């Protein structure tokens, strides 16, 4: 293929690790297929990611890969979450839109196509202005995507905001979710305000803009969300399901590599991983350890930390707990640690600030996962065949936890509660009392996920089609 016909793809993730990680996997897959890649983060996340990455090794493995960044319009000290979420979602887009357009206009960089996160809909405006094909990427489940398409309907029906009073009211205006979802299982944006809430309106506009793009790429696989993917197909021109992307990346690259583990040193991570936990896991009995992690940005109060700590220790199970340096909200921390917690942790626990999660979940010592139900964590747990206890907090996590417990039946949903007795009971149920039943579904779905990314599997084939379609765009350009 002539150099001018080599596809050049610009990828623009939303600036949050849960969005960046799967899109980076997709970008690596395109690079492996011979595409030129420009991966565009915001300045803040670009610096964080590559501050913990062996950049030389990364570019050696992906030589046709350019990582660059644009400003988000916010001051460096803005936390970009919590009470500042409105700034993060709404105020940055004019600045980012201008910077993104300027980047695309750089000589030699006009791409074959753009793949943008569905929340970064300003990229659609830029693509239309410059006559560049654009594909939308959704890093979360089809169930969540389908819910997003019905925010306007929920508002019209007077269901928003979701409050304590209507938490358990069944969802009635979203096809396929009736009699399965309650209001409390809808995306957390539904709790934030009424129909005029600026963040909700931003989501509605972003979701609607998806219909103006050439196609939608979703990090899921047909075998677990087929009916919902079909529903989405009624709204969109073309859909490629290519998940679980982390597993597809390993499948595609390792089958062509003579290296035993070509990706281990080339992952971009937000924090330095403490690998001492892997040594500790190696000394634990098979399926005896509960892995606990609440992702990259969820915060807990000191009281919540103590409730989890008591419940986990009281369960009598071994545990590996990721406690980030910024996990606890506020300056007071947890106060003096009760003696029984300190002793229980010394006897059965291991606490680290960040862990190599995919490797942890694949370890034979892990028997369960207490998770915030981020979609990346959910997929990683599925692939590893590890059942979950779900404690969702924001975004799509409420949707994911309901699917885990009620649709796929591979875990328990603990949303909207945080007390030590419930935690202790669910840990015992997951690891002992109800394990046999839940493992039946867990093993089945793990096989589905692994088969989807193997040669001939549904996601493997869909990626092949996506790659070929982008090559055709380059040929026609």
mmCIF file of N, CA and C in Angstrom, residues 338-456:
data_model
loop_
_atom_site.group_PDB
_atom_site.id
_atom_site.type_symbol
_atom_site.label_atom_id
_atom_site.label_comp_id
_atom_site.label_asym_id
_atom_site.label_seq_id
_atom_site.Cartn_x
_atom_site.Cartn_y
_atom_site.Cartn_z
ATOM 1 N N UNK A 338 -8.779 0.867 64.692
ATOM 2 C CA UNK A 338 -9.068 -0.068 65.784
ATOM 3 C C UNK A 338 -8.113 -1.266 65.766
ATOM 4 N N UNK A 339 -7.773 -1.747 66.934
ATOM 5 C CA UNK A 339 -6.791 -2.821 67.067
ATOM 6 C C UNK A 339 -7.197 -4.069 66.299
ATOM 7 N N UNK A 340 -8.507 -4.394 66.289
ATOM 8 C CA UNK A 340 -8.936 -5.617 65.617
ATOM 9 C C UNK A 340 -8.748 -5.519 64.099
ATOM 10 N N UNK A 341 -8.876 -4.307 63.555
ATOM 11 C CA UNK A 341 -8.640 -4.137 62.123
ATOM 12 C C UNK A 341 -7.159 -4.248 61.797
ATOM 13 N N UNK A 342 -6.353 -3.632 62.623
ATOM 14 C CA UNK A 342 -4.906 -3.705 62.423
ATOM 15 C C UNK A 342 -4.432 -5.159 62.488
ATOM 16 N N UNK A 343 -4.929 -5.900 63.456
ATOM 17 C CA UNK A 343 -4.518 -7.296 63.622
ATOM 18 C C UNK A 343 -5.026 -8.158 62.466
ATOM 19 N N UNK A 344 -6.300 -7.958 62.082
ATOM 20 C CA UNK A 344 -6.871 -8.741 60.985
ATOM 21 C C UNK A 344 -6.152 -8.497 59.669
ATOM 22 N N UNK A 345 -5.713 -7.247 59.449
ATOM 23 C CA UNK A 345 -4.979 -6.924 58.224
ATOM 24 C C UNK A 345 -3.605 -7.565 58.228
ATOM 25 N N UNK A 346 -2.932 -7.558 59.374
ATOM 26 C CA UNK A 346 -1.612 -8.192 59.466
ATOM 27 C C UNK A 346 -1.710 -9.695 59.217
ATOM 28 N N UNK A 347 -2.798 -10.289 59.684
ATOM 29 C CA UNK A 347 -2.937 -11.744 59.571
ATOM 30 C C UNK A 347 -3.382 -12.192 58.173
ATOM 31 N N UNK A 348 -4.283 -11.424 57.558
ATOM 32 C CA UNK A 348 -4.919 -11.927 56.336
ATOM 33 C C UNK A 348 -4.920 -10.939 55.175
ATOM 34 N N UNK A 349 -4.376 -9.739 55.356
ATOM 35 C CA UNK A 349 -4.538 -8.718 54.341
ATOM 36 C C UNK A 349 -3.256 -8.193 53.739
ATOM 37 N N UNK A 350 -3.424 -7.512 52.625
ATOM 38 C CA UNK A 350 -2.334 -6.805 51.950
ATOM 39 C C UNK A 350 -2.938 -5.531 51.382
ATOM 40 N N UNK A 351 -2.350 -4.379 51.690
ATOM 41 C CA UNK A 351 -2.840 -3.092 51.211
ATOM 42 C C UNK A 351 -1.758 -2.441 50.364
ATOM 43 N N UNK A 352 -2.129 -2.008 49.154
ATOM 44 C CA UNK A 352 -1.207 -1.314 48.250
ATOM 45 C C UNK A 352 -1.894 -0.059 47.710
ATOM 46 N N UNK A 353 -1.104 0.850 47.177
ATOM 47 C CA UNK A 353 -1.670 2.096 46.653
ATOM 48 C C UNK A 353 -2.180 1.949 45.218
ATOM 49 N N UNK A 354 -1.636 0.984 44.467
ATOM 50 C CA UNK A 354 -2.114 0.709 43.103
ATOM 51 C C UNK A 354 -1.608 -0.666 42.710
ATOM 52 N N UNK A 355 -2.409 -1.392 41.959
ATOM 53 C CA UNK A 355 -2.060 -2.778 41.631
ATOM 54 C C UNK A 355 -2.205 -3.025 40.133
ATOM 55 N N UNK A 356 -1.475 -4.015 39.601
ATOM 56 C CA UNK A 356 -1.657 -4.418 38.201
ATOM 57 C C UNK A 356 -2.939 -5.246 38.077
ATOM 58 N N UNK A 357 -4.060 -4.592 37.912
ATOM 59 C CA UNK A 357 -5.368 -5.218 38.128
ATOM 60 C C UNK A 357 -5.619 -6.436 37.241
ATOM 61 N N UNK A 358 -5.329 -6.339 35.959
ATOM 62 C CA UNK A 358 -5.585 -7.492 35.085
ATOM 63 C C UNK A 358 -4.808 -8.714 35.562
ATOM 64 N N UNK A 359 -3.574 -8.491 35.972
ATOM 65 C CA UNK A 359 -2.735 -9.586 36.451
ATOM 66 C C UNK A 359 -3.249 -10.124 37.782
ATOM 67 N N UNK A 360 -3.707 -9.230 38.637
ATOM 68 C CA UNK A 360 -4.261 -9.645 39.929
ATOM 69 C C UNK A 360 -5.480 -10.533 39.715
ATOM 70 N N UNK A 361 -6.426 -10.074 38.882
ATOM 71 C CA UNK A 361 -7.667 -10.821 38.678
ATOM 72 C C UNK A 361 -7.406 -12.194 38.049
ATOM 73 N N UNK A 362 -6.333 -12.304 37.283
ATOM 74 C CA UNK A 362 -6.010 -13.587 36.645
ATOM 75 C C UNK A 362 -5.285 -14.538 37.586
ATOM 76 N N UNK A 363 -4.893 -14.067 38.767
ATOM 77 C CA UNK A 363 -4.122 -14.901 39.694
ATOM 78 C C UNK A 363 -5.019 -15.953 40.341
ATOM 79 N N UNK A 364 -4.502 -17.153 40.499
ATOM 80 C CA UNK A 364 -5.312 -18.260 41.037
ATOM 81 C C UNK A 364 -5.742 -18.049 42.487
ATOM 82 N N UNK A 365 -5.086 -17.143 43.204
ATOM 83 C CA UNK A 365 -5.466 -16.904 44.595
ATOM 84 C C UNK A 365 -6.737 -16.072 44.731
ATOM 85 N N UNK A 366 -7.119 -15.351 43.670
ATOM 86 C CA UNK A 366 -8.276 -14.447 43.749
ATOM 87 C C UNK A 366 -9.573 -15.233 43.610
ATOM 88 N N UNK A 367 -10.462 -15.014 44.590
ATOM 89 C CA UNK A 367 -11.751 -15.694 44.566
ATOM 90 C C UNK A 367 -12.935 -14.775 44.377
ATOM 91 N N UNK A 368 -12.731 -13.466 44.514
ATOM 92 C CA UNK A 368 -13.823 -12.511 44.366
ATOM 93 C C UNK A 368 -13.287 -11.103 44.222
ATOM 94 N N UNK A 369 -14.141 -10.199 43.766
ATOM 95 C CA UNK A 369 -13.754 -8.823 43.482
ATOM 96 C C UNK A 369 -14.820 -7.894 44.047
ATOM 97 N N UNK A 370 -14.443 -7.071 45.029
ATOM 98 C CA UNK A 370 -15.306 -5.999 45.540
ATOM 99 C C UNK A 370 -14.952 -4.751 44.758
ATOM 100 N N UNK A 371 -15.872 -4.287 43.916
ATOM 101 C CA UNK A 371 -15.565 -3.299 42.893
ATOM 102 C C UNK A 371 -16.555 -2.147 42.868
ATOM 103 N N UNK A 372 -16.122 -1.025 42.288
ATOM 104 C CA UNK A 372 -16.996 0.125 42.068
ATOM 105 C C UNK A 372 -17.852 -0.056 40.820
ATOM 106 N N UNK A 373 -17.637 -1.129 40.095
ATOM 107 C CA UNK A 373 -18.426 -1.473 38.902
ATOM 108 C C UNK A 373 -18.156 -0.579 37.706
ATOM 109 N N UNK A 374 -16.948 -0.004 37.617
ATOM 110 C CA UNK A 374 -16.568 0.613 36.362
ATOM 111 C C UNK A 374 -16.578 -0.439 35.262
ATOM 112 N N UNK A 375 -16.833 -0.030 34.022
ATOM 113 C CA UNK A 375 -17.000 -1.009 32.950
ATOM 114 C C UNK A 375 -15.698 -1.745 32.640
ATOM 115 N N UNK A 376 -14.558 -1.058 32.710
ATOM 116 C CA UNK A 376 -13.290 -1.753 32.496
ATOM 117 C C UNK A 376 -13.088 -2.851 33.540
ATOM 118 N N UNK A 377 -13.330 -2.504 34.805
ATOM 119 C CA UNK A 377 -13.167 -3.489 35.877
ATOM 120 C C UNK A 377 -14.141 -4.654 35.707
ATOM 121 N N UNK A 378 -15.362 -4.334 35.294
ATOM 122 C CA UNK A 378 -16.369 -5.381 35.092
ATOM 123 C C UNK A 378 -15.928 -6.356 33.999
ATOM 124 N N UNK A 379 -15.462 -5.821 32.876
ATOM 125 C CA UNK A 379 -15.007 -6.680 31.782
ATOM 126 C C UNK A 379 -13.776 -7.490 32.178
ATOM 127 N N UNK A 380 -12.854 -6.858 32.894
ATOM 128 C CA UNK A 380 -11.642 -7.574 33.317
ATOM 129 C C UNK A 380 -11.994 -8.721 34.263
ATOM 130 N N UNK A 381 -12.967 -8.497 35.127
ATOM 131 C CA UNK A 381 -13.406 -9.545 36.036
ATOM 132 C C UNK A 381 -14.122 -10.663 35.282
ATOM 133 N N UNK A 382 -14.936 -10.286 34.296
ATOM 134 C CA UNK A 382 -15.615 -11.282 33.462
ATOM 135 C C UNK A 382 -14.606 -12.210 32.796
ATOM 136 N N UNK A 383 -13.621 -11.619 32.125
ATOM 137 C CA UNK A 383 -12.636 -12.401 31.384
ATOM 138 C C UNK A 383 -11.875 -13.341 32.312
ATOM 139 N N UNK A 384 -11.560 -12.844 33.522
ATOM 140 C CA UNK A 384 -10.800 -13.647 34.485
ATOM 141 C C UNK A 384 -11.653 -14.702 35.176
ATOM 142 N N UNK A 385 -12.976 -14.626 35.004
ATOM 143 C CA UNK A 385 -13.864 -15.582 35.664
ATOM 144 C C UNK A 385 -13.959 -15.360 37.164
ATOM 145 N N UNK A 386 -13.951 -14.098 37.583
ATOM 146 C CA UNK A 386 -14.006 -13.750 39.004
ATOM 147 C C UNK A 386 -15.354 -13.093 39.309
ATOM 148 N N UNK A 387 -16.149 -13.642 40.238
ATOM 149 C CA UNK A 387 -17.434 -13.045 40.586
ATOM 150 C C UNK A 387 -17.252 -11.761 41.392
ATOM 151 N N UNK A 388 -18.289 -10.922 41.398
ATOM 152 C CA UNK A 388 -18.148 -9.567 41.935
ATOM 153 C C UNK A 388 -19.167 -9.220 43.015
ATOM 154 N N UNK A 389 -18.755 -8.327 43.906
ATOM 155 C CA UNK A 389 -19.661 -7.552 44.760
ATOM 156 C C UNK A 389 -19.557 -6.123 44.258
ATOM 157 N N UNK A 390 -20.679 -5.551 43.880
ATOM 158 C CA UNK A 390 -20.679 -4.252 43.205
ATOM 159 C C UNK A 390 -21.142 -3.133 44.132
ATOM 160 N N UNK A 391 -20.322 -2.096 44.228
ATOM 161 C CA UNK A 391 -20.664 -0.898 45.010
ATOM 162 C C UNK A 391 -20.520 0.321 44.099
ATOM 163 N N UNK A 392 -21.524 0.538 43.229
ATOM 164 C CA UNK A 392 -21.418 1.595 42.216
ATOM 165 C C UNK A 392 -21.614 2.990 42.805
ATOM 166 N N UNK A 393 -20.961 3.976 42.176
ATOM 167 C CA UNK A 393 -21.054 5.343 42.663
ATOM 168 C C UNK A 393 -21.454 6.348 41.579
ATOM 169 N N UNK A 394 -20.804 6.335 40.430
ATOM 170 C CA UNK A 394 -21.036 7.391 39.445
ATOM 171 C C UNK A 394 -21.137 6.816 38.034
ATOM 172 N N UNK A 395 -21.609 7.666 37.129
ATOM 173 C CA UNK A 395 -21.628 7.339 35.712
ATOM 174 C C UNK A 395 -22.450 6.113 35.391
ATOM 175 N N UNK A 396 -21.827 5.177 34.681
ATOM 176 C CA UNK A 396 -22.513 3.968 34.228
ATOM 177 C C UNK A 396 -22.527 2.864 35.269
ATOM 178 N N UNK A 397 -21.916 3.108 36.419
ATOM 179 C CA UNK A 397 -21.688 2.031 37.383
ATOM 180 C C UNK A 397 -22.980 1.450 37.946
ATOM 181 N N UNK A 398 -24.000 2.287 38.118
ATOM 182 C CA UNK A 398 -25.289 1.773 38.599
ATOM 183 C C UNK A 398 -25.891 0.772 37.614
ATOM 184 N N UNK A 399 -25.763 1.077 36.321
ATOM 185 C CA UNK A 399 -26.254 0.169 35.282
ATOM 186 C C UNK A 399 -25.480 -1.148 35.318
ATOM 187 N N UNK A 400 -24.163 -1.044 35.385
ATOM 188 C CA UNK A 400 -23.318 -2.238 35.353
ATOM 189 C C UNK A 400 -23.622 -3.184 36.506
ATOM 190 N N UNK A 401 -23.798 -2.613 37.697
ATOM 191 C CA UNK A 401 -24.016 -3.458 38.872
ATOM 192 C C UNK A 401 -25.340 -4.217 38.768
ATOM 193 N N UNK A 402 -26.352 -3.581 38.195
ATOM 194 C CA UNK A 402 -27.640 -4.265 38.014
ATOM 195 C C UNK A 402 -27.514 -5.404 37.006
ATOM 196 N N UNK A 403 -26.784 -5.143 35.926
ATOM 197 C CA UNK A 403 -26.572 -6.194 34.929
ATOM 198 C C UNK A 403 -25.807 -7.376 35.523
ATOM 199 N N UNK A 404 -24.786 -7.070 36.321
ATOM 200 C CA UNK A 404 -23.987 -8.124 36.947
ATOM 201 C C UNK A 404 -24.854 -9.029 37.809
ATOM 202 N N UNK A 405 -25.757 -8.416 38.581
ATOM 203 C CA UNK A 405 -26.526 -9.207 39.547
ATOM 204 C C UNK A 405 -27.794 -9.821 38.964
ATOM 205 N N UNK A 406 -28.495 -9.092 38.106
ATOM 206 C CA UNK A 406 -29.826 -9.541 37.689
ATOM 207 C C UNK A 406 -29.884 -10.117 36.279
ATOM 208 N N UNK A 407 -28.987 -9.696 35.398
ATOM 209 C CA UNK A 407 -29.032 -10.186 34.014
ATOM 210 C C UNK A 407 -28.009 -11.287 33.791
ATOM 211 N N UNK A 408 -26.758 -11.003 34.151
ATOM 212 C CA UNK A 408 -25.700 -12.004 33.930
ATOM 213 C C UNK A 408 -25.520 -12.928 35.130
ATOM 214 N N UNK A 409 -25.942 -12.483 36.291
ATOM 215 C CA UNK A 409 -25.913 -13.295 37.524
ATOM 216 C C UNK A 409 -24.502 -13.777 37.853
ATOM 217 N N UNK A 410 -23.575 -12.820 37.824
ATOM 218 C CA UNK A 410 -22.171 -13.132 38.123
ATOM 219 C C UNK A 410 -21.669 -12.344 39.338
ATOM 220 N N UNK A 411 -22.602 -11.885 40.155
ATOM 221 C CA UNK A 411 -22.206 -11.146 41.345
ATOM 222 C C UNK A 411 -23.401 -10.584 42.080
ATOM 223 N N UNK A 412 -23.114 -9.766 43.085
ATOM 224 C CA UNK A 412 -24.141 -9.156 43.935
ATOM 225 C C UNK A 412 -24.079 -7.632 43.814
ATOM 226 N N UNK A 413 -25.244 -7.012 43.877
ATOM 227 C CA UNK A 413 -25.365 -5.560 43.782
ATOM 228 C C UNK A 413 -25.559 -4.984 45.178
ATOM 229 N N UNK A 414 -24.635 -4.141 45.608
ATOM 230 C CA UNK A 414 -24.688 -3.560 46.948
ATOM 231 C C UNK A 414 -24.870 -2.041 46.883
ATOM 232 N N UNK A 415 -25.515 -1.550 45.826
ATOM 233 C CA UNK A 415 -25.607 -0.106 45.650
ATOM 234 C C UNK A 415 -26.430 0.552 46.749
ATOM 235 N N UNK A 416 -26.067 1.800 47.048
ATOM 236 C CA UNK A 416 -26.804 2.659 47.978
ATOM 237 C C UNK A 416 -26.819 2.137 49.407
ATOM 238 N N UNK A 417 -25.839 1.348 49.771
ATOM 239 C CA UNK A 417 -25.689 0.938 51.171
ATOM 240 C C UNK A 417 -24.218 0.733 51.467
ATOM 241 N N UNK A 418 -23.840 0.972 52.704
ATOM 242 C CA UNK A 418 -22.444 0.784 53.101
ATOM 243 C C UNK A 418 -22.403 0.546 54.605
ATOM 244 N N UNK A 419 -22.684 -0.686 55.011
ATOM 245 C CA UNK A 419 -22.600 -1.020 56.434
ATOM 246 C C UNK A 419 -21.861 -2.343 56.588
ATOM 247 N N UNK A 420 -21.167 -2.469 57.681
ATOM 248 C CA UNK A 420 -20.240 -3.594 57.862
ATOM 249 C C UNK A 420 -20.917 -4.955 57.866
ATOM 250 N N UNK A 421 -22.139 -5.023 58.386
ATOM 251 C CA UNK A 421 -22.808 -6.327 58.443
ATOM 252 C C UNK A 421 -23.189 -6.808 57.043
ATOM 253 N N UNK A 422 -23.669 -5.876 56.184
ATOM 254 C CA UNK A 422 -24.003 -6.247 54.805
ATOM 255 C C UNK A 422 -22.748 -6.664 54.046
ATOM 256 N N UNK A 423 -21.674 -5.916 54.235
ATOM 257 C CA UNK A 423 -20.420 -6.228 53.562
ATOM 258 C C UNK A 423 -19.914 -7.603 53.978
ATOM 259 N N UNK A 424 -19.909 -7.868 55.273
ATOM 260 C CA UNK A 424 -19.463 -9.172 55.769
ATOM 261 C C UNK A 424 -20.293 -10.305 55.178
ATOM 262 N N UNK A 425 -21.613 -10.132 55.166
ATOM 263 C CA UNK A 425 -22.504 -11.180 54.642
ATOM 264 C C UNK A 425 -22.240 -11.441 53.158
ATOM 265 N N UNK A 426 -22.121 -10.376 52.373
ATOM 266 C CA UNK A 426 -21.932 -10.553 50.940
ATOM 267 C C UNK A 426 -20.569 -11.168 50.617
ATOM 268 N N UNK A 427 -19.553 -10.813 51.382
ATOM 269 C CA UNK A 427 -18.247 -11.433 51.173
ATOM 270 C C UNK A 427 -18.333 -12.932 51.454
ATOM 271 N N UNK A 428 -18.983 -13.305 52.550
ATOM 272 C CA UNK A 428 -19.141 -14.728 52.859
ATOM 273 C C UNK A 428 -19.974 -15.442 51.791
ATOM 274 N N UNK A 429 -21.047 -14.775 51.322
ATOM 275 C CA UNK A 429 -21.875 -15.377 50.281
ATOM 276 C C UNK A 429 -21.067 -15.597 49.000
ATOM 277 N N UNK A 430 -20.283 -14.592 48.621
ATOM 278 C CA UNK A 430 -19.518 -14.676 47.382
ATOM 279 C C UNK A 430 -18.432 -15.738 47.455
ATOM 280 N N UNK A 431 -17.763 -15.792 48.578
ATOM 281 C CA UNK A 431 -16.606 -16.681 48.710
ATOM 282 C C UNK A 431 -16.976 -18.086 49.188
ATOM 283 N N UNK A 432 -18.168 -18.234 49.816
ATOM 284 C CA UNK A 432 -18.531 -19.539 50.395
ATOM 285 C C UNK A 432 -19.985 -19.923 50.128
ATOM 286 N N UNK A 433 -20.895 -19.260 50.827
ATOM 287 C CA UNK A 433 -22.273 -19.735 50.957
ATOM 288 C C UNK A 433 -23.014 -19.901 49.634
ATOM 289 N N UNK A 434 -22.860 -18.939 48.718
ATOM 290 C CA UNK A 434 -23.591 -18.995 47.450
ATOM 291 C C UNK A 434 -22.657 -19.107 46.252
ATOM 292 N N UNK A 435 -21.445 -19.524 46.516
ATOM 293 C CA UNK A 435 -20.419 -19.499 45.471
ATOM 294 C C UNK A 435 -20.711 -20.467 44.319
ATOM 295 N N UNK A 436 -21.133 -21.676 44.623
ATOM 296 C CA UNK A 436 -21.318 -22.672 43.570
ATOM 297 C C UNK A 436 -22.294 -22.188 42.502
ATOM 298 N N UNK A 437 -23.405 -21.617 42.937
ATOM 299 C CA UNK A 437 -24.426 -21.159 41.984
ATOM 300 C C UNK A 437 -23.909 -20.006 41.139
ATOM 301 N N UNK A 438 -23.270 -19.044 41.789
ATOM 302 C CA UNK A 438 -22.818 -17.853 41.062
ATOM 303 C C UNK A 438 -21.657 -18.182 40.127
ATOM 304 N N UNK A 439 -20.869 -19.199 40.473
ATOM 305 C CA UNK A 439 -19.743 -19.564 39.621
ATOM 306 C C UNK A 439 -20.194 -20.237 38.326
ATOM 307 N N UNK A 440 -21.383 -20.838 38.333
ATOM 308 C CA UNK A 440 -21.884 -21.434 37.094
ATOM 309 C C UNK A 440 -21.989 -20.378 35.998
ATOM 310 N N UNK A 441 -22.620 -19.255 36.341
ATOM 311 C CA UNK A 441 -22.772 -18.177 35.361
ATOM 312 C C UNK A 441 -21.436 -17.506 35.063
ATOM 313 N N UNK A 442 -20.614 -17.345 36.108
ATOM 314 C CA UNK A 442 -19.323 -16.680 35.937
ATOM 315 C C UNK A 442 -18.433 -17.435 34.956
ATOM 316 N N UNK A 443 -18.384 -18.746 35.086
ATOM 317 C CA UNK A 443 -17.566 -19.569 34.191
ATOM 318 C C UNK A 443 -18.100 -19.501 32.757
ATOM 319 N N UNK A 444 -19.424 -19.535 32.595
ATOM 320 C CA UNK A 444 -20.026 -19.481 31.261
ATOM 321 C C UNK A 444 -19.700 -18.170 30.560
ATOM 322 N N UNK A 445 -19.833 -17.058 31.290
ATOM 323 C CA UNK A 445 -19.597 -15.751 30.665
ATOM 324 C C UNK A 445 -18.114 -15.531 30.403
ATOM 325 N N UNK A 446 -17.259 -16.059 31.280
ATOM 326 C CA UNK A 446 -15.819 -15.964 31.025
ATOM 327 C C UNK A 446 -15.468 -16.650 29.703
ATOM 328 N N UNK A 447 -16.062 -17.797 29.453
ATOM 329 C CA UNK A 447 -15.805 -18.510 28.198
ATOM 330 C C UNK A 447 -16.315 -17.704 27.005
ATOM 331 N N UNK A 448 -17.500 -17.116 27.146
ATOM 332 C CA UNK A 448 -18.038 -16.285 26.068
ATOM 333 C C UNK A 448 -17.098 -15.125 25.747
ATOM 334 N N UNK A 449 -16.605 -14.473 26.797
ATOM 335 C CA UNK A 449 -15.723 -13.317 26.610
ATOM 336 C C UNK A 449 -14.426 -13.722 25.921
ATOM 337 N N UNK A 450 -13.837 -14.827 26.370
ATOM 338 C CA UNK A 450 -12.566 -15.270 25.780
ATOM 339 C C UNK A 450 -12.763 -15.741 24.349
ATOM 340 N N UNK A 451 -13.879 -16.421 24.094
ATOM 341 C CA UNK A 451 -14.148 -16.887 22.730
ATOM 342 C C UNK A 451 -14.391 -15.714 21.777
ATOM 343 N N UNK A 452 -14.995 -14.635 22.283
ATOM 344 C CA UNK A 452 -15.301 -13.478 21.436
ATOM 345 C C UNK A 452 -14.052 -12.831 20.860
ATOM 346 N N UNK A 453 -12.931 -12.911 21.595
ATOM 347 C CA UNK A 453 -11.705 -12.233 21.149
ATOM 348 C C UNK A 453 -10.725 -13.173 20.443
ATOM 349 N N UNK A 454 -11.044 -14.466 20.391
ATOM 350 C CA UNK A 454 -10.198 -15.402 19.659
ATOM 351 C C UNK A 454 -10.427 -15.256 18.153
ATOM 352 N N UNK A 455 -9.486 -15.740 17.370
ATOM 353 C CA UNK A 455 -9.663 -15.726 15.922
ATOM 354 C C UNK A 455 -10.972 -16.426 15.567
ATOM 355 N N UNK A 456 -11.816 -15.748 14.805
ATOM 356 C CA UNK A 456 -13.125 -16.274 14.444
ATOM 357 C C UNK A 456 -14.226 -15.856 15.382
#
